[in-house]
Coordinates of C-alpha atoms in Angstrom, one line a residue:
Chain A
X1 CA 158.4 167.1 105.2
X2 CA 157.3 170.5 103.8
X3 CA 155.0 173.0 105.3
X4 CA 154.8 175.1 101.7
X5 CA 153.8 171.9 100.0
X6 CA 151.3 170.5 102.5
X7 CA 149.6 173.8 103.1
X8 CA 148.0 174.2 99.8
X9 CA 147.1 170.4 100.0
X10 CA 145.2 171.1 102.8
X11 CA 143.4 174.1 101.8
X12 CA 142.5 172.1 98.5
X13 CA 141.0 169.3 100.6
X14 CA 138.8 171.8 102.8
X15 CA 137.3 173.5 99.7
X16 CA 136.2 169.9 98.5
X17 CA 134.2 169.6 101.5
X18 CA 132.8 172.7 101.5
X19 CA 131.5 171.8 98.0
X20 CA 130.1 169.1 99.4
X21 CA 128.3 170.6 101.9
X22 CA 126.8 172.9 99.6
X23 CA 125.6 170.1 97.3
X24 CA 124.3 168.3 100.5
X25 CA 122.0 171.5 100.8
X26 CA 120.6 171.9 97.5
X27 CA 119.9 168.0 97.6
X28 CA 117.9 168.7 100.6
X29 CA 115.9 171.2 98.9
X30 CA 115.1 169.1 95.6
X31 CA 111.7 168.3 95.1
X32 CA 110.0 165.2 96.2
X33 CA 109.7 162.7 94.2
X34 CA 113.3 164.1 92.4
X35 CA 115.7 163.3 94.7
X36 CA 117.0 160.2 93.5
X37 CA 117.8 161.8 90.0
X38 CA 119.3 164.9 92.2
X39 CA 121.6 162.8 93.9
X40 CA 122.9 160.6 91.1
X41 CA 122.5 162.6 87.9
X42 CA 122.7 166.4 90.2
X43 CA 119.4 166.7 88.7
X44 CA 120.1 166.7 85.0
X45 CA 121.3 170.2 85.1
X46 CA 124.8 170.3 84.2
X47 CA 125.7 173.4 81.9
X48 CA 128.8 173.2 79.7
X49 CA 131.3 173.8 81.8
X50 CA 130.7 171.7 84.6
X51 CA 129.6 169.0 82.4
X52 CA 132.7 169.1 80.2
X53 CA 135.4 169.1 83.3
X54 CA 133.4 166.3 85.1
X55 CA 133.7 164.3 81.9
X56 CA 137.3 164.8 81.5
X57 CA 138.4 164.9 85.1
X58 CA 136.4 161.3 85.4
X59 CA 138.1 160.0 82.6
X60 CA 142.0 161.4 82.9
X61 CA 142.8 159.3 85.8
X62 CA 146.0 159.2 88.1
X63 CA 147.0 157.7 84.3
X64 CA 147.3 161.3 83.2
X65 CA 149.3 162.7 86.0
X66 CA 151.3 160.0 87.5
X67 CA 151.0 156.9 85.3
X68 CA 151.6 158.6 81.7
X69 CA 154.3 161.1 82.8
X70 CA 156.1 158.0 84.4
X71 CA 155.5 156.0 81.3
X72 CA 156.6 158.5 79.4
X73 CA 160.0 158.7 81.5
X74 CA 160.6 155.0 81.3
X75 CA 158.8 154.3 78.1
X76 CA 159.3 157.0 76.0
X77 CA 157.4 159.2 73.4
X78 CA 155.5 156.7 72.4
X79 CA 153.3 156.0 75.3
X80 CA 152.3 160.4 74.8
X81 CA 151.3 159.9 71.2
X82 CA 149.2 156.8 72.3
X83 CA 147.4 158.9 75.2
X84 CA 146.8 161.8 72.9
X85 CA 143.9 159.1 71.7
X86 CA 141.7 160.1 74.6
X87 CA 141.6 163.5 73.3
X88 CA 138.1 163.1 71.5
X89 CA 136.5 161.4 74.8
X90 CA 133.8 164.4 75.3
X91 CA 133.3 164.6 71.5
X92 CA 132.5 160.5 71.3
X93 CA 130.8 159.7 74.7
X94 CA 128.6 163.1 74.4
X95 CA 127.8 162.5 70.4
X96 CA 127.7 158.6 69.9
X97 CA 125.4 158.2 72.7
X98 CA 123.7 161.5 71.8
X99 CA 120.8 163.1 72.6
X100 CA 118.7 159.7 72.4
X101 CA 120.2 158.4 75.6
X102 CA 119.7 162.2 77.3
X103 CA 116.1 161.6 76.1
X104 CA 115.5 158.2 76.9
X105 CA 116.9 158.9 80.6
X106 CA 114.2 161.6 81.0
X107 CA 111.5 159.3 79.4
X108 CA 112.4 156.3 81.3
X109 CA 113.5 157.8 84.6
X110 CA 117.0 155.8 84.6
X111 CA 119.7 157.0 86.2
X112 CA 122.4 154.2 86.0
X113 CA 123.7 152.2 83.1
X114 CA 122.3 149.0 84.2
X115 CA 119.1 150.7 84.5
X116 CA 119.3 151.1 80.6
X117 CA 120.2 148.0 79.7
X118 CA 117.4 146.2 82.6
X119 CA 114.9 148.0 80.0
X120 CA 116.2 147.2 76.7
X121 CA 116.7 143.9 77.4
X122 CA 114.1 143.2 80.0
X123 CA 115.8 140.5 81.5
X124 CA 117.4 139.9 85.2
X125 CA 120.3 138.0 83.7
X126 CA 121.7 141.0 82.0
X127 CA 120.5 143.7 84.5
X128 CA 122.5 141.3 87.1
X129 CA 125.5 140.8 85.0
X130 CA 126.0 144.2 84.5
X131 CA 125.7 144.7 88.0
X132 CA 128.5 142.2 89.0
X133 CA 130.9 143.8 86.3
X134 CA 130.3 147.7 87.7
X135 CA 130.9 146.3 91.2
X136 CA 134.0 144.1 90.9
X137 CA 135.8 146.4 88.4
X138 CA 135.2 149.1 89.7
X139 CA 136.1 148.6 93.2
X140 CA 139.3 147.3 92.3
X141 CA 139.8 150.2 90.0
X142 CA 139.1 152.7 92.8
X143 CA 141.6 151.0 95.3
X144 CA 144.2 151.2 92.6
X145 CA 143.6 155.0 92.4
X146 CA 143.9 155.4 96.0
X147 CA 146.9 153.6 96.7
X148 CA 149.2 154.9 93.4
X149 CA 148.0 158.4 94.4
X150 CA 148.8 158.2 98.2
X151 CA 152.3 156.3 97.3
X152 CA 153.2 159.2 95.3
X153 CA 152.5 161.7 97.8
X154 CA 153.9 160.3 100.4
X155 CA 157.5 159.8 98.9
X156 CA 157.2 163.7 97.7
X157 CA 155.9 165.2 101.1
X158 CA 157.3 162.7 103.6
X159 CA 153.3 162.1 105.1
X160 CA 153.0 158.4 105.8
X161 CA 151.3 156.5 103.7
X162 CA 148.3 155.5 105.9
X163 CA 147.6 159.0 107.0
X164 CA 147.3 160.1 103.1
X165 CA 145.2 157.0 102.7
X166 CA 142.7 158.4 105.6
X167 CA 142.8 161.8 104.7
X168 CA 141.9 161.1 100.8
X169 CA 139.2 158.4 101.6
X170 CA 137.4 160.8 104.4
X171 CA 137.0 163.9 102.4
X172 CA 136.3 161.8 99.1
X173 CA 133.6 159.5 100.8
X174 CA 132.1 162.5 102.7
X175 CA 131.5 165.3 100.0
X176 CA 130.4 162.0 97.7
X177 CA 128.0 160.7 99.9
X178 CA 126.2 163.4 101.2
X179 CA 126.9 165.8 98.3
X180 CA 125.9 163.3 95.8
X181 CA 126.5 163.7 91.9
X182 CA 126.4 167.7 92.0
X183 CA 129.4 167.5 94.6
X184 CA 131.2 165.2 92.1
X185 CA 130.5 167.4 89.2
X186 CA 131.3 170.8 90.5
X187 CA 134.7 169.5 92.4
X188 CA 135.7 168.1 89.2
X189 CA 135.2 171.3 87.7
X190 CA 137.6 172.7 90.4
X191 CA 139.8 170.0 90.2
X192 CA 139.8 170.1 85.9
X193 CA 141.0 173.6 86.6
X194 CA 144.0 172.9 88.6
X195 CA 144.9 170.4 86.2
X196 CA 144.7 173.0 83.3
X197 CA 146.4 175.5 85.0
X198 CA 149.1 173.5 86.5
X199 CA 150.0 172.1 83.0
X200 CA 150.5 175.5 82.1
X201 CA 152.4 176.8 85.2
X202 CA 154.7 173.4 85.0
X203 CA 155.4 174.0 81.6
X204 CA 156.2 177.9 82.0
X205 CA 158.7 177.0 85.0
X206 CA 160.3 174.0 83.4
X207 CA 161.0 176.1 79.8
X208 CA 162.2 179.1 82.1
X209 CA 165.0 176.4 83.7
X210 CA 166.0 174.7 80.8
X211 CA 165.6 177.2 78.2
X212 CA 163.7 175.2 75.7
X213 CA 163.2 171.8 74.9
X214 CA 166.0 171.5 72.4
X215 CA 168.4 170.2 74.8
X216 CA 166.1 167.4 75.3
X217 CA 166.4 166.3 72.1
X218 CA 170.1 165.8 72.2
X219 CA 170.5 164.4 75.4
X220 CA 167.7 161.2 74.8
X221 CA 169.4 160.9 71.6
X222 CA 172.7 160.5 73.5
X223 CA 171.7 158.8 76.5
X224 CA 168.3 156.9 75.9
X225 CA 167.9 156.4 72.5
X226 CA 165.2 153.9 72.7
X227 CA 162.5 156.9 74.1
X228 CA 162.8 158.4 70.5
X229 CA 161.9 155.6 68.6
X230 CA 158.6 154.0 67.0
X231 CA 158.1 151.1 68.2
X232 CA 160.8 151.7 71.0
X233 CA 161.5 149.6 73.9
X234 CA 157.5 149.1 74.6
X235 CA 156.5 147.7 71.5
X236 CA 154.4 150.9 69.4
X237 CA 153.9 149.2 66.1
X238 CA 151.4 150.6 64.0
X239 CA 148.4 148.6 64.7
X240 CA 149.0 148.8 68.4
X241 CA 149.4 152.1 68.3
X242 CA 145.9 152.1 66.4
X243 CA 144.4 149.9 68.9
X244 CA 145.0 152.3 71.9
X245 CA 142.9 154.3 69.7
X246 CA 139.9 152.2 70.4
X247 CA 140.2 151.9 74.1
X248 CA 141.0 155.1 74.7
X249 CA 138.8 156.7 72.2
X250 CA 136.0 154.9 70.7
X251 CA 135.0 152.5 73.6
X252 CA 135.6 154.9 76.4
X253 CA 131.9 155.9 76.4
X254 CA 130.9 152.6 77.4
X255 CA 132.8 152.9 80.8
X256 CA 130.1 153.8 83.6
X257 CA 131.1 156.3 85.4
X258 CA 131.5 158.5 82.0
X259 CA 128.5 157.1 80.7
X260 CA 126.0 158.3 83.3
X261 CA 127.2 161.8 82.4
X262 CA 125.5 161.7 78.9
X263 CA 122.3 161.8 81.3
X264 CA 123.1 164.5 83.5
X265 CA 123.5 167.8 80.9
X266 CA 120.7 170.6 80.2
X267 CA 120.0 171.1 76.9
X268 CA 121.4 170.3 73.9
X269 CA 123.3 173.4 73.5
X270 CA 125.4 172.4 77.0
X271 CA 126.5 169.3 75.5
X272 CA 127.2 170.6 71.5
X273 CA 129.4 173.3 73.5
X274 CA 130.8 170.4 75.8
X275 CA 131.8 168.5 72.6
X276 CA 133.1 171.8 70.5
X277 CA 135.7 172.2 73.6
X278 CA 136.0 169.1 75.3
X279 CA 138.7 167.8 72.7
X280 CA 140.8 171.1 72.9
X281 CA 141.0 171.0 76.8
X282 CA 142.0 167.6 77.0
X283 CA 144.8 167.8 74.3
X284 CA 146.1 170.8 76.7
X285 CA 146.0 168.5 79.9
X286 CA 147.5 165.6 78.1
X287 CA 150.1 167.2 76.1
X288 CA 150.9 169.3 79.0
X289 CA 151.6 166.8 82.0
X290 CA 152.8 163.9 79.6
X291 CA 155.5 165.8 77.7
X292 CA 157.1 166.1 81.3
X293 CA 158.1 162.4 81.5
X294 CA 160.6 162.7 78.7
X295 CA 161.6 166.3 80.0
X296 CA 162.5 164.7 83.3
X297 CA 165.2 162.7 82.2
X298 CA 167.0 166.0 81.9
X299 CA 166.9 166.8 85.4
X300 CA 166.9 162.7 86.8
X301 CA 168.7 160.5 84.2
X302 CA 168.2 157.4 85.9
X303 CA 165.0 156.9 88.2
X304 CA 163.7 153.6 89.2
X305 CA 160.7 154.1 89.4
X306 CA 159.6 156.6 86.6
X307 CA 156.4 157.5 88.0
X308 CA 158.1 159.5 90.4
X309 CA 159.9 161.5 88.2
X310 CA 157.3 164.4 87.6
X311 CA 155.9 164.7 91.2
X312 CA 159.5 165.7 92.1
X313 CA 160.1 167.7 89.3
X314 CA 157.4 170.1 90.5
X315 CA 159.0 169.9 93.7
X316 CA 162.3 171.0 92.5
X317 CA 161.6 173.2 90.1
X318 CA 158.5 175.2 91.6
X319 CA 158.2 177.3 94.4
X320 CA 157.0 175.6 97.5
X321 CA 153.3 176.8 97.8
X322 CA 153.0 177.0 93.9
X323 CA 154.0 173.3 94.2
X324 CA 151.8 172.4 96.5
X325 CA 148.7 173.3 94.6
X326 CA 150.3 171.9 91.5
X327 CA 150.7 168.7 93.3
X328 CA 147.0 169.0 94.2
X329 CA 146.2 168.2 90.3
X330 CA 147.4 164.5 90.8
X331 CA 145.3 164.2 93.8
X332 CA 142.4 165.7 92.1
X333 CA 143.0 163.3 89.6
X334 CA 142.4 160.5 91.9
X335 CA 139.7 162.2 93.5
X336 CA 138.0 163.1 90.5
X337 CA 137.8 159.8 89.0
X338 CA 137.3 157.9 92.5
X339 CA 134.0 160.1 93.4
X340 CA 132.6 159.4 90.5
X341 CA 133.1 155.6 90.5
X342 CA 131.6 155.3 94.2
X343 CA 128.9 157.1 92.6
X344 CA 128.2 154.6 90.2
X345 CA 128.8 151.7 92.4
X346 CA 126.6 153.2 95.0
X347 CA 123.9 153.6 92.4
X348 CA 124.5 150.1 91.1
X349 CA 124.1 148.6 94.4
X350 CA 120.7 150.6 95.8
X351 CA 119.0 151.0 92.8
X352 CA 119.8 148.0 90.5
X353 CA 119.9 145.6 92.7
X354 CA 118.2 146.6 96.4
X355 CA 115.2 148.4 94.7
X356 CA 114.7 145.9 91.9
X357 CA 115.1 142.6 93.7
X358 CA 115.0 143.2 97.5
X359 CA 112.6 146.0 98.4
X360 CA 111.0 147.2 95.2
X361 CA 108.7 149.5 97.4
X362 CA 111.3 152.0 98.4
X363 CA 110.3 155.4 98.0
X364 CA 112.2 158.1 96.4
X365 CA 113.5 159.5 99.6
X366 CA 114.6 155.9 100.9
X367 CA 116.4 155.5 97.5
X368 CA 118.0 158.9 97.9
X369 CA 119.0 158.1 102.0
X370 CA 120.5 154.8 101.2
X371 CA 122.5 156.6 98.3
X372 CA 124.3 157.7 101.1
X373 CA 124.6 155.1 103.7
X374 CA 125.9 153.2 100.6
X375 CA 128.2 155.6 98.9
X376 CA 129.8 156.0 102.5
X377 CA 130.2 152.3 103.3
X378 CA 132.0 151.9 100.2
X379 CA 134.4 155.0 101.0
X380 CA 134.9 152.8 104.0
X381 CA 135.6 149.5 102.3
X382 CA 138.0 150.9 99.2
X383 CA 139.8 152.6 102.7
X384 CA 140.3 149.6 104.4
X385 CA 141.3 147.9 101.3
X386 CA 143.8 150.3 100.1
X387 CA 145.4 150.3 103.3
X388 CA 146.4 146.4 103.1
X389 CA 146.2 146.2 99.5
X390 CA 145.3 142.4 98.5
X391 CA 147.7 140.6 96.3
X392 CA 144.9 140.0 93.6
X393 CA 144.6 143.9 93.6
X394 CA 147.2 144.5 90.5
X395 CA 145.3 141.4 88.8
X396 CA 142.2 142.9 88.9
X397 CA 143.1 146.7 87.4
X398 CA 144.6 145.3 84.2
X399 CA 141.1 143.9 83.3
X400 CA 139.1 147.0 84.9
X401 CA 138.6 149.3 81.7
X402 CA 139.0 147.0 79.6
X403 CA 136.9 144.8 81.0
X404 CA 134.3 147.4 81.7
X405 CA 134.3 148.3 77.8
X406 CA 134.1 144.4 76.8
X407 CA 131.0 143.8 78.7
X408 CA 128.9 147.1 77.9
X409 CA 130.1 148.9 74.7
X410 CA 128.5 146.4 72.3
X411 CA 124.8 146.3 74.2
X412 CA 124.6 149.8 75.0
X413 CA 125.5 151.5 71.8
X414 CA 123.7 148.6 69.8
X415 CA 120.9 148.7 71.9
X416 CA 120.7 152.2 71.5
X417 CA 120.3 152.4 67.7
X418 CA 119.6 148.8 66.2
X419 CA 116.0 147.3 66.8
X420 CA 116.5 144.2 66.5
X421 CA 118.7 143.8 69.6
X422 CA 117.5 141.3 71.6
X423 CA 118.1 139.7 75.1
X424 CA 119.8 136.7 73.8
X425 CA 122.1 138.9 71.9
X426 CA 122.7 141.1 74.7
X427 CA 123.6 138.3 77.1
X428 CA 126.0 136.6 74.4
X429 CA 127.9 139.9 73.9
X430 CA 128.7 140.4 77.9
X431 CA 129.6 137.1 78.8
X432 CA 131.3 136.5 75.4
X433 CA 133.3 139.6 75.3
X434 CA 134.3 139.6 78.7
X435 CA 135.6 135.8 78.5
X436 CA 137.5 136.4 75.1
X437 CA 139.1 139.8 77.0
X438 CA 140.2 138.0 80.0
X439 CA 141.4 135.0 78.4
X440 CA 143.5 137.2 75.1
X441 CA 145.2 139.2 78.2
X442 CA 145.9 136.5 80.9
X443 CA 146.6 133.3 79.0
X444 CA 146.0 133.0 75.2
X445 CA 148.3 136.1 73.9
X446 CA 147.6 134.7 70.0
X447 CA 143.6 135.4 70.6
X448 CA 144.4 138.9 70.5
X449 CA 145.8 138.9 67.1
X450 CA 149.0 141.1 67.7
X451 CA 146.6 144.1 68.8
X452 CA 145.5 145.3 72.2
X453 CA 142.9 142.4 73.4
X454 CA 140.0 144.5 73.2
X455 CA 140.1 144.7 70.0
X456 CA 139.2 141.1 68.9
X457 CA 136.8 141.1 72.3
X458 CA 134.7 143.8 71.2
X459 CA 134.5 142.2 67.5
X460 CA 133.2 139.2 69.2
X461 CA 130.7 140.7 71.4
X462 CA 129.8 142.2 68.4
X463 CA 129.4 138.9 66.2
X464 CA 127.7 137.0 69.1
X465 CA 125.3 140.3 69.9
X466 CA 124.2 140.0 65.9
X467 CA 123.9 136.2 65.9
X468 CA 121.7 136.5 68.9
X469 CA 119.7 139.1 67.9
X470 CA 118.9 137.7 64.5
X471 CA 118.5 133.8 65.9
X472 CA 116.6 134.6 69.2
X473 CA 113.2 136.2 69.8
X474 CA 112.9 139.9 68.7
X475 CA 112.3 142.4 71.5
X476 CA 108.8 142.8 72.6
X477 CA 106.4 145.6 71.4
X478 CA 107.0 147.4 74.8
X479 CA 110.7 147.9 74.2
X480 CA 110.1 149.0 70.8
X481 CA 107.8 151.6 71.9
X482 CA 109.9 152.7 74.8
X483 CA 112.8 153.1 73.0
X484 CA 111.5 154.7 69.5
X485 CA 107.9 155.8 70.4
X486 CA 106.8 159.1 71.4
X487 CA 105.9 159.4 75.3
X488 CA 102.5 159.3 74.5
X489 CA 102.6 156.0 72.2
X490 CA 104.6 154.9 75.8
X491 CA 101.9 156.1 78.3
X492 CA 98.9 153.8 75.8
X493 CA 101.2 150.6 76.3
X494 CA 99.1 147.8 77.8
X495 CA 100.8 144.5 79.6
X496 CA 99.5 142.7 76.1
X497 CA 102.7 144.4 74.6
X498 CA 105.2 143.1 77.0
X499 CA 104.5 139.6 75.0
X500 CA 107.7 139.2 72.8
X501 CA 107.1 138.9 69.1
X502 CA 107.2 136.2 67.2
X503 CA 105.7 133.3 69.7
Chain B
X1 CA 113.7 129.4 62.6
X2 CA 113.2 131.3 59.2
X3 CA 110.2 132.7 60.2
X4 CA 112.3 134.5 63.2
X5 CA 114.7 135.9 61.3
X6 CA 112.2 137.0 58.2
X7 CA 109.8 138.4 61.2
X8 CA 108.7 142.1 60.9
X9 CA 109.2 144.4 64.0
X10 CA 106.1 146.1 65.0
X11 CA 106.0 149.6 63.8
X12 CA 102.4 150.6 64.3
X13 CA 103.4 153.3 66.8
X14 CA 104.5 156.8 66.5
X15 CA 108.1 157.3 66.2
X16 CA 109.8 160.3 68.6
X17 CA 111.4 162.4 65.3
X18 CA 114.0 163.5 67.5
X19 CA 116.1 159.9 67.4
X20 CA 116.6 160.1 63.6
X21 CA 118.6 163.7 64.8
X22 CA 120.7 161.2 67.0
X23 CA 121.3 158.7 64.7
X24 CA 123.4 160.8 62.3
X25 CA 125.3 162.6 64.6
X26 CA 126.5 159.2 66.0
X27 CA 127.6 158.3 62.7
X28 CA 129.5 162.0 62.2
X29 CA 131.2 161.2 65.8
X30 CA 132.4 157.7 64.5
X31 CA 133.8 159.1 61.1
X32 CA 135.2 161.9 63.6
X33 CA 137.2 159.3 65.6
X34 CA 138.2 156.9 62.5
X35 CA 140.0 160.3 60.9
X36 CA 141.7 160.9 64.4
X37 CA 142.7 157.4 64.8
X38 CA 144.0 157.1 61.1
X39 CA 145.6 160.7 60.8
X40 CA 147.8 160.2 63.9
X41 CA 148.9 157.1 63.3
X42 CA 149.8 157.1 59.9
X43 CA 151.9 160.5 60.3
X44 CA 153.9 159.1 63.4
X45 CA 154.3 155.8 61.7
X46 CA 155.1 157.3 58.3
X47 CA 157.5 159.9 59.8
X48 CA 159.3 157.7 62.7
X49 CA 158.3 154.1 62.1
X50 CA 161.3 151.6 62.3
X51 CA 163.7 154.8 62.5
X52 CA 167.2 153.8 63.9
X53 CA 168.1 156.4 66.7
X54 CA 170.8 158.3 64.6
X55 CA 168.2 159.0 61.9
X56 CA 165.6 160.6 64.2
X57 CA 165.5 164.4 63.6
X58 CA 164.0 167.3 65.6
X59 CA 161.5 170.1 65.8
X60 CA 161.8 172.1 68.6
X61 CA 163.3 169.7 70.9
X62 CA 160.8 167.0 69.7
X63 CA 161.2 163.7 67.6
X64 CA 160.1 164.6 64.1
X65 CA 157.6 162.2 63.8
X66 CA 156.0 163.1 67.1
X67 CA 156.1 166.8 66.9
X68 CA 153.8 166.5 63.2
X69 CA 151.4 163.8 64.6
X70 CA 151.0 164.2 68.9
X71 CA 151.7 167.7 68.4
X72 CA 150.4 169.4 65.2
X73 CA 147.9 166.9 64.3
X74 CA 146.5 166.0 67.2
X75 CA 145.9 170.2 67.7
X76 CA 144.6 171.0 64.3
X77 CA 142.0 167.7 64.8
X78 CA 140.9 169.4 68.2
X79 CA 139.8 172.1 66.7
X80 CA 137.5 170.2 64.1
X81 CA 134.8 169.3 66.7
X82 CA 133.5 173.0 67.1
X83 CA 133.5 173.2 63.3
X84 CA 131.5 169.9 62.9
X85 CA 128.8 171.1 65.8
X86 CA 128.4 174.1 64.4
X87 CA 127.8 172.8 60.8
X88 CA 125.8 169.5 61.7
X89 CA 124.6 169.0 65.0
X90 CA 120.9 170.0 65.5
X91 CA 119.3 171.6 69.0
X92 CA 116.7 169.9 70.0
X93 CA 114.5 169.6 73.1
X94 CA 115.5 166.8 75.7
X95 CA 112.2 167.1 77.4
X96 CA 109.9 164.3 77.9
X97 CA 107.2 165.1 75.7
X98 CA 108.4 168.3 73.7
X99 CA 104.5 169.1 72.2
X100 CA 102.8 168.4 75.7
X101 CA 100.2 170.5 76.6
X102 CA 100.1 172.4 80.2
X103 CA 97.2 169.9 80.7
X104 CA 99.5 166.7 79.9
X105 CA 102.6 168.2 82.2
X106 CA 99.7 168.6 85.1
X107 CA 98.4 165.2 84.6
X108 CA 102.2 163.4 84.3
X109 CA 103.3 165.7 87.6
X110 CA 100.7 164.0 89.9
X111 CA 102.5 161.8 92.3
X112 CA 102.4 158.2 91.3
X113 CA 103.0 157.2 94.4
X114 CA 105.7 155.0 93.9
X115 CA 107.9 157.1 91.7
X116 CA 111.5 155.2 91.5
X117 CA 109.4 152.2 90.5
X118 CA 107.3 154.4 88.1
X119 CA 109.5 153.7 85.1
X120 CA 107.9 150.3 85.1
X121 CA 104.6 152.0 83.6

């Protein structure tokens, strides 16, 4: 155990707790009637700095800091290339959902993705399918993130796994539970800065030790030539490379904990600046950490577990306190992803299931309080699952991100921009996209057509959506006015407008 | 069935003009994403696809294909959004009703008694 490394980590955790307390204070002072939006969306007040970092930190999960460099170590440069497709994330998430999404969520007081779909398609089946997808996939994903992060830190610091899990879960749960979205967003910003500065510091340190990367190329060519090749050992054909871009770039805007960030900015100026600087920041973070994967081969030619290469290099190359601060980066990545997911699942359970179907009369204050209780409960569930990970966990993770994209992308984006999109189309698209994705991933490889299964699954979802929308009943006048009309028109709506057209 | 296919959607309401801006900007985003994907894939595969290990050359210690795709092309393309946003994106108010008078605001601010479900109104 190494005190030099552990002390900066403890300082970092204390800082996160302080941010939670501060955000809790802000939330208690929020105006009556705005408490739910304050808890789940930070009162839609984010400026560009917080906006861009909260998006990037939530998107760059443990994958960028542990899994990614680990794959670079074991599978080579192809993995880094495909990871670069997460660079446009900020541009895509904010620009594709766009100002329309932000304006609609204000007009209709929507705070969740499910809320959006419920308004647009006006059917309980859509809302319930969406809620099940969010709760199931994100819960599994959170547990995996915790387990991954804690195992790495255990190997590096020597602190027992169970202690690490309990400390992580306690800190994340407390600041998210009490501080809500604002604590989540501000801590993401701190975490994002740590990742950025950490990435640069690691480069400087490694370059000063190795005296340049020229040696990396020649060493790899001699000892591990496969890492330099396309397709290489992990099969990066041209169509596989491009299909990673769909999963990590375009479709990423439909992953719910990123989608809600497109409701949370203060004004279009904040959104524009976040879109302009986001790609460059993500580029630096991704390249900075992932390139270290192959570079680590110089220091450790043959590790069995590639994931350990970069954390170990951090400890060996950098002086103790700096290493500790840098190890906070993967920890930060885990925490910033998990905190945003806890909030989404909490919002889904409280806002989309409890308030909608159990007690519609719950007050704004009540929803906000229930949010805290459910968030803390979720943190506890994740903690218990992570202490003793269930066997089927791995199985669910494979599906998590792709599954969410297959369920949400088409109903979300087409619902936003295509008037004819209707309830039948949405249900078919969600069920069809999900089923195709699972079957193609798990059982029938031919259904993937030699690319990532998410691509054919999205195409199927798109076709089903179009078919359902053309053949089924068009949306009611109410839905059209709510999603295309001015506020004055929305206020003039009468119950008669709910009756579907074409009857 | 055919009547449904051809049935016109109601358009007897005033549209929020801000949404048209979003549609145009969404297309710009899609075009950018396509360009990003095509350029990185084409450069990487064009320079490195199918080569054997002894054919690999290096720039600054990186395989040549990697250097030009994941570093040069990616960095260059991640600067492009600065110009896209400046040149083609429009500032709009995100307010519920940008043309609202103070009287409208006062009326809307009145507690509806049931804030969380006010969205059904």
